[in-house]
XYZ file of C-alpha atoms in Angstrom:
515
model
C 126.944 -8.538 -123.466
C 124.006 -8.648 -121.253
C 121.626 -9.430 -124.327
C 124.045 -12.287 -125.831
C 124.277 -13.980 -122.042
C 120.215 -13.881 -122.174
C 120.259 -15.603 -125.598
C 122.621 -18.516 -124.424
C 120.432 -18.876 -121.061
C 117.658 -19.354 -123.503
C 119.229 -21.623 -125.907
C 121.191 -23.909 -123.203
C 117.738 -24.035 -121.565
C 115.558 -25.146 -124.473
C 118.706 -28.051 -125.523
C 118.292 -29.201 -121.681
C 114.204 -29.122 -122.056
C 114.092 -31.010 -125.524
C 116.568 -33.515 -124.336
C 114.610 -34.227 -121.020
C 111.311 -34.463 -123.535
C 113.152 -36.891 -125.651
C 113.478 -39.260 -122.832
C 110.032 -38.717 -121.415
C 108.812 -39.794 -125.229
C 110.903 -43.208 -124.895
C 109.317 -43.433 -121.333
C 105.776 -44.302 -123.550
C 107.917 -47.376 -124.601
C 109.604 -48.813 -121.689
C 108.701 -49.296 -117.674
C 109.480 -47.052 -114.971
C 112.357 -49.537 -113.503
C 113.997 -49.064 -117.276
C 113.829 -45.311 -116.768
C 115.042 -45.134 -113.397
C 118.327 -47.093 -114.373
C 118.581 -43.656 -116.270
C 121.315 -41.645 -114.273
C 119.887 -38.620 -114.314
C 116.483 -39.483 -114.298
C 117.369 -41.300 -110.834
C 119.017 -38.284 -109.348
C 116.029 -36.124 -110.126
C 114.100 -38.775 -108.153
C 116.268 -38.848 -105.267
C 116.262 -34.825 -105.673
C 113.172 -34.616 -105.575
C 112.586 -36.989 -102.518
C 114.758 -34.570 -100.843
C 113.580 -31.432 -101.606
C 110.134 -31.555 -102.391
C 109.888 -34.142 -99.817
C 111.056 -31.873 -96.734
C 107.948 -29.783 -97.443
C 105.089 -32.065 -98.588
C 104.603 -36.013 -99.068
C 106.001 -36.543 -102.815
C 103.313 -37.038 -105.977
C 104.485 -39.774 -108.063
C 105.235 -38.734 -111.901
C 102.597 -41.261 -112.362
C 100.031 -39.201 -110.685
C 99.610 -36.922 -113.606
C 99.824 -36.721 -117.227
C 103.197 -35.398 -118.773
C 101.288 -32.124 -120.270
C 99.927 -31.549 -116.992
C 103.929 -31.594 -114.814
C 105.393 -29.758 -117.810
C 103.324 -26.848 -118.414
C 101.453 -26.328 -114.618
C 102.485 -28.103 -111.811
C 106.634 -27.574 -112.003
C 106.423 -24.069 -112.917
C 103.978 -23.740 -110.400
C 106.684 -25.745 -108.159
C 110.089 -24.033 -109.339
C 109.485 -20.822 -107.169
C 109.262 -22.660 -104.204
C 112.703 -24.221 -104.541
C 113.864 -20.441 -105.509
C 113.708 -21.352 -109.478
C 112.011 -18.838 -111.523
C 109.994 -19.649 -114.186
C 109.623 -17.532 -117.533
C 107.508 -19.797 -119.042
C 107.912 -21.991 -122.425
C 110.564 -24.525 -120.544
C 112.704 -21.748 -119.573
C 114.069 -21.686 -116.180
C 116.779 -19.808 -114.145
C 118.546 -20.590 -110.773
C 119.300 -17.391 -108.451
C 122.139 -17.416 -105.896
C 119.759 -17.950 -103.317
C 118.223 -21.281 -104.982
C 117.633 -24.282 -103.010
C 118.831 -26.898 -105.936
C 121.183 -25.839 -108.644
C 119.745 -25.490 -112.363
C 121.112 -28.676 -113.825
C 119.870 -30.492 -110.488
C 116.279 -28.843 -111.377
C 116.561 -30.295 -114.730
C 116.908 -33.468 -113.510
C 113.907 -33.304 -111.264
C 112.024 -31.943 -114.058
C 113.104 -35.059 -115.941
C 112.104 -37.117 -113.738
C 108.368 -36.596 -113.601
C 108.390 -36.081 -117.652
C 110.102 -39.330 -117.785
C 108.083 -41.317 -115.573
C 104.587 -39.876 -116.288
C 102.182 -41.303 -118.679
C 100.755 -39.560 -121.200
C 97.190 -39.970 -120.246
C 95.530 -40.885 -116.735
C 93.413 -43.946 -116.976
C 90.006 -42.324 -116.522
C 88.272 -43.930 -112.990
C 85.643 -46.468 -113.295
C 82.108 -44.000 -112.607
C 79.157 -45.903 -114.552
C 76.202 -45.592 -112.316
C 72.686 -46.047 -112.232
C 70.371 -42.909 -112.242
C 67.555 -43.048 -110.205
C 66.049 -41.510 -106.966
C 66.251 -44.503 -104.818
C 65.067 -43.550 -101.423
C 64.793 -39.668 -101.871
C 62.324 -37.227 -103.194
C 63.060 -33.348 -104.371
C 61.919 -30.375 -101.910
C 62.741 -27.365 -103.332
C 61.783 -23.592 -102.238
C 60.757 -20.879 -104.755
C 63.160 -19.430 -107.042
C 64.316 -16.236 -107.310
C 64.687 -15.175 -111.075
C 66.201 -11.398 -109.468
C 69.127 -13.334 -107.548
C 72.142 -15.658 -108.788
C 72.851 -18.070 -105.819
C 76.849 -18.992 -104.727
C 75.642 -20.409 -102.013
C 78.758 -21.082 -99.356
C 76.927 -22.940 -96.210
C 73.681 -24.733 -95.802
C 72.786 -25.627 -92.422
C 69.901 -27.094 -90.013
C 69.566 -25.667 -86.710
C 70.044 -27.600 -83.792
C 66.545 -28.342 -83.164
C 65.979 -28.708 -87.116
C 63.108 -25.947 -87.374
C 65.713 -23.792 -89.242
C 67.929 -23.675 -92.102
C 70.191 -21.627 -92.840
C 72.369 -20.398 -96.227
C 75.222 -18.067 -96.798
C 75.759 -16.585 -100.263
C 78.926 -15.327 -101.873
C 77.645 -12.795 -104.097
C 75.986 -10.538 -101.175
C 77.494 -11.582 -98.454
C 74.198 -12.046 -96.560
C 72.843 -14.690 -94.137
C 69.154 -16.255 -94.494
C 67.362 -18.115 -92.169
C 64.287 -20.529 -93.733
C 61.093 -21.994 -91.757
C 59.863 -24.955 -92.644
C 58.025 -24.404 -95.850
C 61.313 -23.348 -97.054
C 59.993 -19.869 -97.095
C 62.643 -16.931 -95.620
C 62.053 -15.637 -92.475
C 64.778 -13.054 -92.803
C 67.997 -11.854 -94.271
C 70.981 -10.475 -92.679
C 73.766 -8.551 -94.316
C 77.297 -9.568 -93.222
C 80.643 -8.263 -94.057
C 81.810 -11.539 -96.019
C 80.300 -14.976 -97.126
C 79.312 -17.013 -93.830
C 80.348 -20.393 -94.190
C 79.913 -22.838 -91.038
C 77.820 -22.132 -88.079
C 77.533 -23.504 -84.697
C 74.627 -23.214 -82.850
C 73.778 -22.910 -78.559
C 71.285 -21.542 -75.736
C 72.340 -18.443 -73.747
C 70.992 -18.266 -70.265
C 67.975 -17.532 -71.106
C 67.049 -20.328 -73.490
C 67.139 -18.439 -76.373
C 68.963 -19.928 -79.311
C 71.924 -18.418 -80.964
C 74.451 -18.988 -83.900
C 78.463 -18.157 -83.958
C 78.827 -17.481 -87.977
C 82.102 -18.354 -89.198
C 82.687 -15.154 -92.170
C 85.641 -16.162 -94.843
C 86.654 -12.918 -95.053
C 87.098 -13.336 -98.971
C 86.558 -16.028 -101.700
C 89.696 -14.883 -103.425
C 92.624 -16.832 -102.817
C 94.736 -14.495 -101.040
C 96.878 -14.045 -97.890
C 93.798 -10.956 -96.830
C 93.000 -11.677 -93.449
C 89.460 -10.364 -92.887
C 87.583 -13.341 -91.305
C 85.501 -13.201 -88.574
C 82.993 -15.483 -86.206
C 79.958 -13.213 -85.269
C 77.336 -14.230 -82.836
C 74.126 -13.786 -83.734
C 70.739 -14.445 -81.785
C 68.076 -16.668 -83.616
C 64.923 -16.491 -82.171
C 62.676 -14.413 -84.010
C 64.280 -11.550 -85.962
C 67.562 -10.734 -85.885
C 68.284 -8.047 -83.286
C 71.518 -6.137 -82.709
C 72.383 -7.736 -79.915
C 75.465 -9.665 -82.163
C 78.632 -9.771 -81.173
C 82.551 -10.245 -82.852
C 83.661 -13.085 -81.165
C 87.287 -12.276 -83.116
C 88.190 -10.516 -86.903
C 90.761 -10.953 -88.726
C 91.152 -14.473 -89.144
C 93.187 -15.863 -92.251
C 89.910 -17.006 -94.189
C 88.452 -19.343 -91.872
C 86.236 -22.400 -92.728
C 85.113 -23.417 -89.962
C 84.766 -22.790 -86.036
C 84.440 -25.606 -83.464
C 83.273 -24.770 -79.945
C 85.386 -26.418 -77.033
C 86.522 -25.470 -73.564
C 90.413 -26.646 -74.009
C 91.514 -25.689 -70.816
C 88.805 -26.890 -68.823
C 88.224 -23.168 -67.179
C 84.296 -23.569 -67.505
C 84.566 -20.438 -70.613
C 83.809 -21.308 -74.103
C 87.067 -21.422 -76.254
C 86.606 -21.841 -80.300
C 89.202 -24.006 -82.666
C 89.461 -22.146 -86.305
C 90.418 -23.805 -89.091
C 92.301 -20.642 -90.921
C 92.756 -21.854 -94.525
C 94.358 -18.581 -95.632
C 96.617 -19.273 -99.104
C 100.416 -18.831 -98.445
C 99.745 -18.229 -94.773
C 97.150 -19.969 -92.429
C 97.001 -21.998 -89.176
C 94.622 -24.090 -86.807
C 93.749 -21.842 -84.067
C 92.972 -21.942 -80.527
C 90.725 -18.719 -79.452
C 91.583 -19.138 -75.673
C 88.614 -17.212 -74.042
C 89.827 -15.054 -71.233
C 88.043 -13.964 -67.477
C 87.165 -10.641 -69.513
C 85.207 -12.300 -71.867
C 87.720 -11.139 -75.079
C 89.467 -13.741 -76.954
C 93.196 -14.407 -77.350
C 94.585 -16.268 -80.651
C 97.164 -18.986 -79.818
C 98.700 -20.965 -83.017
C 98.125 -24.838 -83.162
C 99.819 -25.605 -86.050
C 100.357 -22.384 -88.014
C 100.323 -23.587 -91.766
C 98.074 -23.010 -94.510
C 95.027 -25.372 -95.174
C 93.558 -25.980 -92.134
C 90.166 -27.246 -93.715
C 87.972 -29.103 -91.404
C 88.411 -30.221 -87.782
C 86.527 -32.305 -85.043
C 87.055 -32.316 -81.005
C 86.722 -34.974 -78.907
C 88.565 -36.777 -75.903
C 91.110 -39.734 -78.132
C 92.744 -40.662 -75.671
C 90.352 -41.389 -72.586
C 92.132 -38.360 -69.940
C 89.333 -36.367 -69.809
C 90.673 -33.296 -71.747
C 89.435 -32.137 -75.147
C 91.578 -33.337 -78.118
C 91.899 -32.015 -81.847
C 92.023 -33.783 -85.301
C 92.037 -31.612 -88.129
C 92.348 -32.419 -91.853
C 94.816 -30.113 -93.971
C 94.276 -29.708 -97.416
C 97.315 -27.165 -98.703
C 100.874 -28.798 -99.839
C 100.787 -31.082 -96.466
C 98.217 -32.910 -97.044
C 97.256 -35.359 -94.359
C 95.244 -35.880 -91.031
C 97.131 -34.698 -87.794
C 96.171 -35.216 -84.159
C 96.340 -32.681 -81.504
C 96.346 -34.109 -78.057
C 95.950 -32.015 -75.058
C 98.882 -31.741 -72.824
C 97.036 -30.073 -70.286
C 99.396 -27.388 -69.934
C 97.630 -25.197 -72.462
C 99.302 -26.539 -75.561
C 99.097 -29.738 -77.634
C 101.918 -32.717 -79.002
C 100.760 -33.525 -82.657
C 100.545 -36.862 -84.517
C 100.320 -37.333 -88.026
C 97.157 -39.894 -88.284
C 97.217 -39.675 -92.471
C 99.213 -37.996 -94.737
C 98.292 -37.775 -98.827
C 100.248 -36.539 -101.938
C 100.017 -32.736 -102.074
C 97.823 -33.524 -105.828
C 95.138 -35.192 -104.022
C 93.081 -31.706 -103.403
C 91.630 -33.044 -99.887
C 87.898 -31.855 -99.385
C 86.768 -33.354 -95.779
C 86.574 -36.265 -93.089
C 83.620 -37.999 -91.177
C 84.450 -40.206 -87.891
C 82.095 -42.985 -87.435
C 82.438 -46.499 -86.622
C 81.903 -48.264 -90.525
C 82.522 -51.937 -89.217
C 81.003 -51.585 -85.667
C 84.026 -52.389 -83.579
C 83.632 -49.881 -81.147
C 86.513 -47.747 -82.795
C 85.964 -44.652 -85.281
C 87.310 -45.082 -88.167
C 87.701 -42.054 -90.956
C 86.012 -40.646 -94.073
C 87.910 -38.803 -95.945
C 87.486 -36.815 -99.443
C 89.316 -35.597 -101.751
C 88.983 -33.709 -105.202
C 89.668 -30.339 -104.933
C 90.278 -30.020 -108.506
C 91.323 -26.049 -109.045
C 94.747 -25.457 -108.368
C 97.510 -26.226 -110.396
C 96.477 -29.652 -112.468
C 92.860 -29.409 -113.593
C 92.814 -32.852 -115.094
C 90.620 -35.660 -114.346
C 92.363 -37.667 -111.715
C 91.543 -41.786 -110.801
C 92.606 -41.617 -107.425
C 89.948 -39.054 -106.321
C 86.745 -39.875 -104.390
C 85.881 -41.565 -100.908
C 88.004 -43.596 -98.513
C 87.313 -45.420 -95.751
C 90.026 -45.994 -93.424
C 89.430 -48.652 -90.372
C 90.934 -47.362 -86.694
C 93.493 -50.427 -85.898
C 93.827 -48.937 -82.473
C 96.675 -47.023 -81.355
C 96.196 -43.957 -83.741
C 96.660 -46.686 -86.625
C 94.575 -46.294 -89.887
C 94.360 -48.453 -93.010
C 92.507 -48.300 -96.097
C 89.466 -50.660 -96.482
C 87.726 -49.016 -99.442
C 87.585 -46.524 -102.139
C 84.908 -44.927 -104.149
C 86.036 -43.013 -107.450
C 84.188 -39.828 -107.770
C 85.490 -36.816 -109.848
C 86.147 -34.281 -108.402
C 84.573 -34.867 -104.594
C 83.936 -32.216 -102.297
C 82.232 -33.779 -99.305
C 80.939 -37.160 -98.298
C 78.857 -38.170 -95.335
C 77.502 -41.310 -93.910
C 74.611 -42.447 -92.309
C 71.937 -45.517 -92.322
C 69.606 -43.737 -94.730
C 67.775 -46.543 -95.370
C 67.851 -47.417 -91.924
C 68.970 -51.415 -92.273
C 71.497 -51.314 -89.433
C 74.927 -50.365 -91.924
C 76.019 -47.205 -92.675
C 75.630 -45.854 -96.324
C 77.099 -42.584 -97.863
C 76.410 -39.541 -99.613
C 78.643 -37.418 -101.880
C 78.786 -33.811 -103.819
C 81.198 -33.184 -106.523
C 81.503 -29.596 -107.008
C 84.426 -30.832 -109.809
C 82.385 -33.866 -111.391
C 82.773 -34.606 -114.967
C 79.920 -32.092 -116.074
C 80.439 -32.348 -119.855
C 80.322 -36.275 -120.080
C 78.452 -37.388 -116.503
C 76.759 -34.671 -114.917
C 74.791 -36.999 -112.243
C 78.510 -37.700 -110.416
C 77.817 -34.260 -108.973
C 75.423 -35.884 -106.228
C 75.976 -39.780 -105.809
C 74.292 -42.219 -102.939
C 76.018 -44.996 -101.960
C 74.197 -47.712 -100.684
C 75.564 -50.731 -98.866
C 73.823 -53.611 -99.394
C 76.844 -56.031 -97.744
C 80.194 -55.023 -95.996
C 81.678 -52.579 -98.404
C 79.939 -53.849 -101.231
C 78.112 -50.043 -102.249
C 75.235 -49.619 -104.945
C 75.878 -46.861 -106.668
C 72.792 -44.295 -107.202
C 73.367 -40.869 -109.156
C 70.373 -38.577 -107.861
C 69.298 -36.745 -110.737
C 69.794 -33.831 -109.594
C 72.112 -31.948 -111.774
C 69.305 -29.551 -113.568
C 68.889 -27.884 -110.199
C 72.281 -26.917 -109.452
C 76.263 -27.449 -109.081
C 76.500 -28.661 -105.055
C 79.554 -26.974 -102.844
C 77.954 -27.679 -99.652
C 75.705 -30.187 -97.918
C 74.343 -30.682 -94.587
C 72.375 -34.275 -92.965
C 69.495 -34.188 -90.455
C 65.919 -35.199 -90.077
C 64.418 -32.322 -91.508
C 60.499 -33.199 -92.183
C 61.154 -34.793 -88.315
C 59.783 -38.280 -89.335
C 62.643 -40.387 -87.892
C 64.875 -40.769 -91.012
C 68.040 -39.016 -92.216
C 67.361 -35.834 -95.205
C 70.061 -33.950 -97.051
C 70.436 -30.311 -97.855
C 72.613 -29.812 -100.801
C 73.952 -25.556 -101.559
C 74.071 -24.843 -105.514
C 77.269 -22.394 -105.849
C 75.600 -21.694 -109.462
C 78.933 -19.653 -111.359
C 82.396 -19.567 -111.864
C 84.979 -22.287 -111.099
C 84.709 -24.467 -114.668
C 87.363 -26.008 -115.432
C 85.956 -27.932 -118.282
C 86.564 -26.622 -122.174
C 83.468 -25.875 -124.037
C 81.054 -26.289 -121.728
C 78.135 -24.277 -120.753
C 75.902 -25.238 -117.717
C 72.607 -25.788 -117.945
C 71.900 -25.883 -114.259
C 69.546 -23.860 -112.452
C 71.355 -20.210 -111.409
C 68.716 -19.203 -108.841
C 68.025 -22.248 -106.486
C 70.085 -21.489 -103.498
C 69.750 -25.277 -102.161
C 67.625 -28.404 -102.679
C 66.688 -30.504 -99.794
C 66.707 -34.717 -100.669
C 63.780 -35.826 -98.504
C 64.416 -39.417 -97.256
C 61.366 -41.584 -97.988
C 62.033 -44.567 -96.287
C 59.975 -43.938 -92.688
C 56.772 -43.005 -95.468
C 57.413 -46.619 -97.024
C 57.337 -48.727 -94.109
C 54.509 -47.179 -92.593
């Protein structure tokens, strides 16, 4: 009996699955208002408003292909509602499920009905050339594959720094590009932060991820290290076992005249923004901010003019969005969504700078993360800007498509009083447009941007990147990290790019042209 109740669940499941795929066929030949006046392809919308929407800001079907919801994304999604998945369009609803089988069906439906086949590819033609940069490069090492994770200038820029993912190890460059030293650490460092102790001797507080793999292992750590000269072993564990951490900002929150740190604790299933409340002792306690996965870049500052330190912090797991932290003073914070994006948008990171010179930051933001569940091209991924309307209101001014982008920074490179912008792409369209791995953005009128493509695509795949005046001749140079293997999503293709080139530096010519 057992075996005959397994082949019914299997046949009533693949009659509900090729029904559901007949209407998301006729979907190719009428609107999304036609579809909706479907019964059942309504209720899976307002199902799916409600459910998926008490967790996460809810994707339109249109946001993806049809192949890419049916075979990825809701089987990915059906656990998380209590379905389980046995792949092949075959479903099953426990006791303990939030929505009923049929009522799955019908959100499944939905997004098969409503999708199109294909996403319109983005609009990326672009112009190759160097425009105001030159290549600086240091030696290559033919013994060493480079997954480089950070790239860094110290504070005074006389330094860079690199973390690599393969050995775990932390080296610090001189100015010839030429390694002073190497330190083994117990994961890949990934952000760094650097100060002066008393006695004017400069130091770095490492943030370690703990591991690359995407896992709930809690092994991060921030390590203080000193700088000048070689390492010693005077370093220190400012805290361990931190839900892989991406970065570490410095602050004191409670105004107690100690150093506190804010960690954003990506994890995978578990994770939080952290507040590592320094006590009298010297020894750190760990108080939760927001304790949810995907805490993937923050910045502090006082937003609201009452002299306490304030939070914003981008999340880039399910919740996607930009939140506010404000300082209550009473050694906690009240929270305020700023922006909030569909949980397929893969956010990457944020800037705050003033783009239209109104004496209010506006935001940056990137997104692109492009290796979870839908590995697909998507349109809507690149750079924003969003303008500050005061009050904690933002709107969007601009967009840049760019496959795939990981990071995005702005700055008057060519220093003629706007600001212009910088991007990586660690998911660019290799195969068909390589150069959208490293774009410059140059505004020549309000938000009208000239699009450069650096060709620099021989010398790497770019994860990380870092802005400062590096040669020290009063203009703005970029360090760009080549994380050389794994991570492809593309089919039958085989890099070409340099595997042992840890970073590139793009020197800024413009100072040597006016002079």
């Amino acid at each position: 009996m057992a075996y005959n109740h397994h082949f019914f669940f299997r046949a009533y499941s693949k009659l509900v699955v090729i029904a559901a795929l007949g209407i998301a066929i006729y979907s190719c030949h009428s609107g999304a208002s036609d579809q909706l006046d479907n019964p059942l392809v309504k209720a899976g919308q307002q199902l799916a408003i409600k459910h998926c929407g008490s967790c996460h800001l809810v994707p339109e079907p249109s946001m993806l292909d049809q192949e890419t919801w049916d075979t990825h994304v809701l089987p990915a999604m059906a656990p998380m509602l209590g379905i389980e998945s046995y792949g092949n369009g075959y479903y099953f609803a426990g006791q303990k499920a939030a929505v009923s089988y049929d009522n799955w069906q019908k959100i499944m439906l939905y997004y098969k009905a409503l999708a199109p086949r294909k996403l319109k590819p983005a609009d990326v033609s672009t112009s190759n050339d160097w425009s105001i940069f030159s290549l600086t490069k240091p030696q290559r090492d033919t013994t060493q594959t480079s997954e480089t994770t950070m790239v860094v200038m110290d504070s005074s820029r006389t330094h860079l720094y690199s973390g690599d993912g393969i050995r775990n190890d932390l080296t610090c460059w001189d100015q010839q590009l030429h390694p002073v030293w190497r330190k083994q650490l117990k994961s890949p460092p990934v952000n760094a932060a650097f100060y002066r102790d008393k006695q004017g001797n400069e130091r770095g507080v490492f943030t370690g991820l703990g591991t690359m793999v995407a896992a709930d292992i809690a092994k991060g750590e921030l390590l203080d290290l000193p700088l000048s000269g070689k390492p010693r072993n005077d370093s220190s564990t400012i805290y361990s076992d931190l839900p892989r951490p991406l970065q570490s900002l410095a602050a004191d929150i409670n105004r107690d005249g100690l150093t506190d740190w804010i960690v954003c604790g990506f994890g995978h299933l578990r994770g939080g923004l952290y507040w590592l409340k320094q006590e009298k002792n010297g020894r750190f306690t760990k108080l939760p901010i927001k304790e949810i996965p995907g805490a993937i870049q923050a910045t502090t500052g006082d937003f609201n003019a009452d002299g306490w330190p304030d939070v914003m912090v981008l999340f880039a797991h399910a919740d996607e969005g930009i939140w506010l932290f404000l300082n209550d003073k009473k050694g906690g914070f009240t929270q305020q969504n700023l922006l909030r994006f569909p949980s397929v948008y893969g956010s990457t990171s944020f800037q705050l700078v003033d783009f239209n010179k109104d004496g209010k930051v506006d935001i940056l933001y990137t997104c692109g993360d492009n290796s979870d569940y839908s590995q697909i091209f998507k349109p809507y991924h690149g750079v924003y800007v969003y303008l500050n309307q005061g009050n904690f209101q933002y709107k969007q001014a601009h967009f840049l498509a760019v496959n795939g982008c990981t990071k995005a920074i702005a700055n008057d490179f060519d220093q003629d009083g706007d600001l212009d912008i910088i991007s990586i792409s660690f998911f660019a369209d290799f195969k068909n447009n390589p150069a959208e791995g490293c774009l410059y953005f140059e505004q020549q009128k309000a938000f009208e941007f000239k699009r450069h493509a650096l060709p620099v695509s021989d010398y790497g795949r770019w994860i990380c990147m870092d802005v400062g005046d590096w040669d020290h001749d009063g203009d703005s140079d970029v360090v760009l990290g080549n994380f050389s293997k794994g991570f492809l999503n593309e089919r039958d293709f085989k890099p070409t790019w340099d595997t042992h080139l840890p970073f590139i530096i793009l020197t800024n010519t413009t100072r040597d042209k006016s002079r």
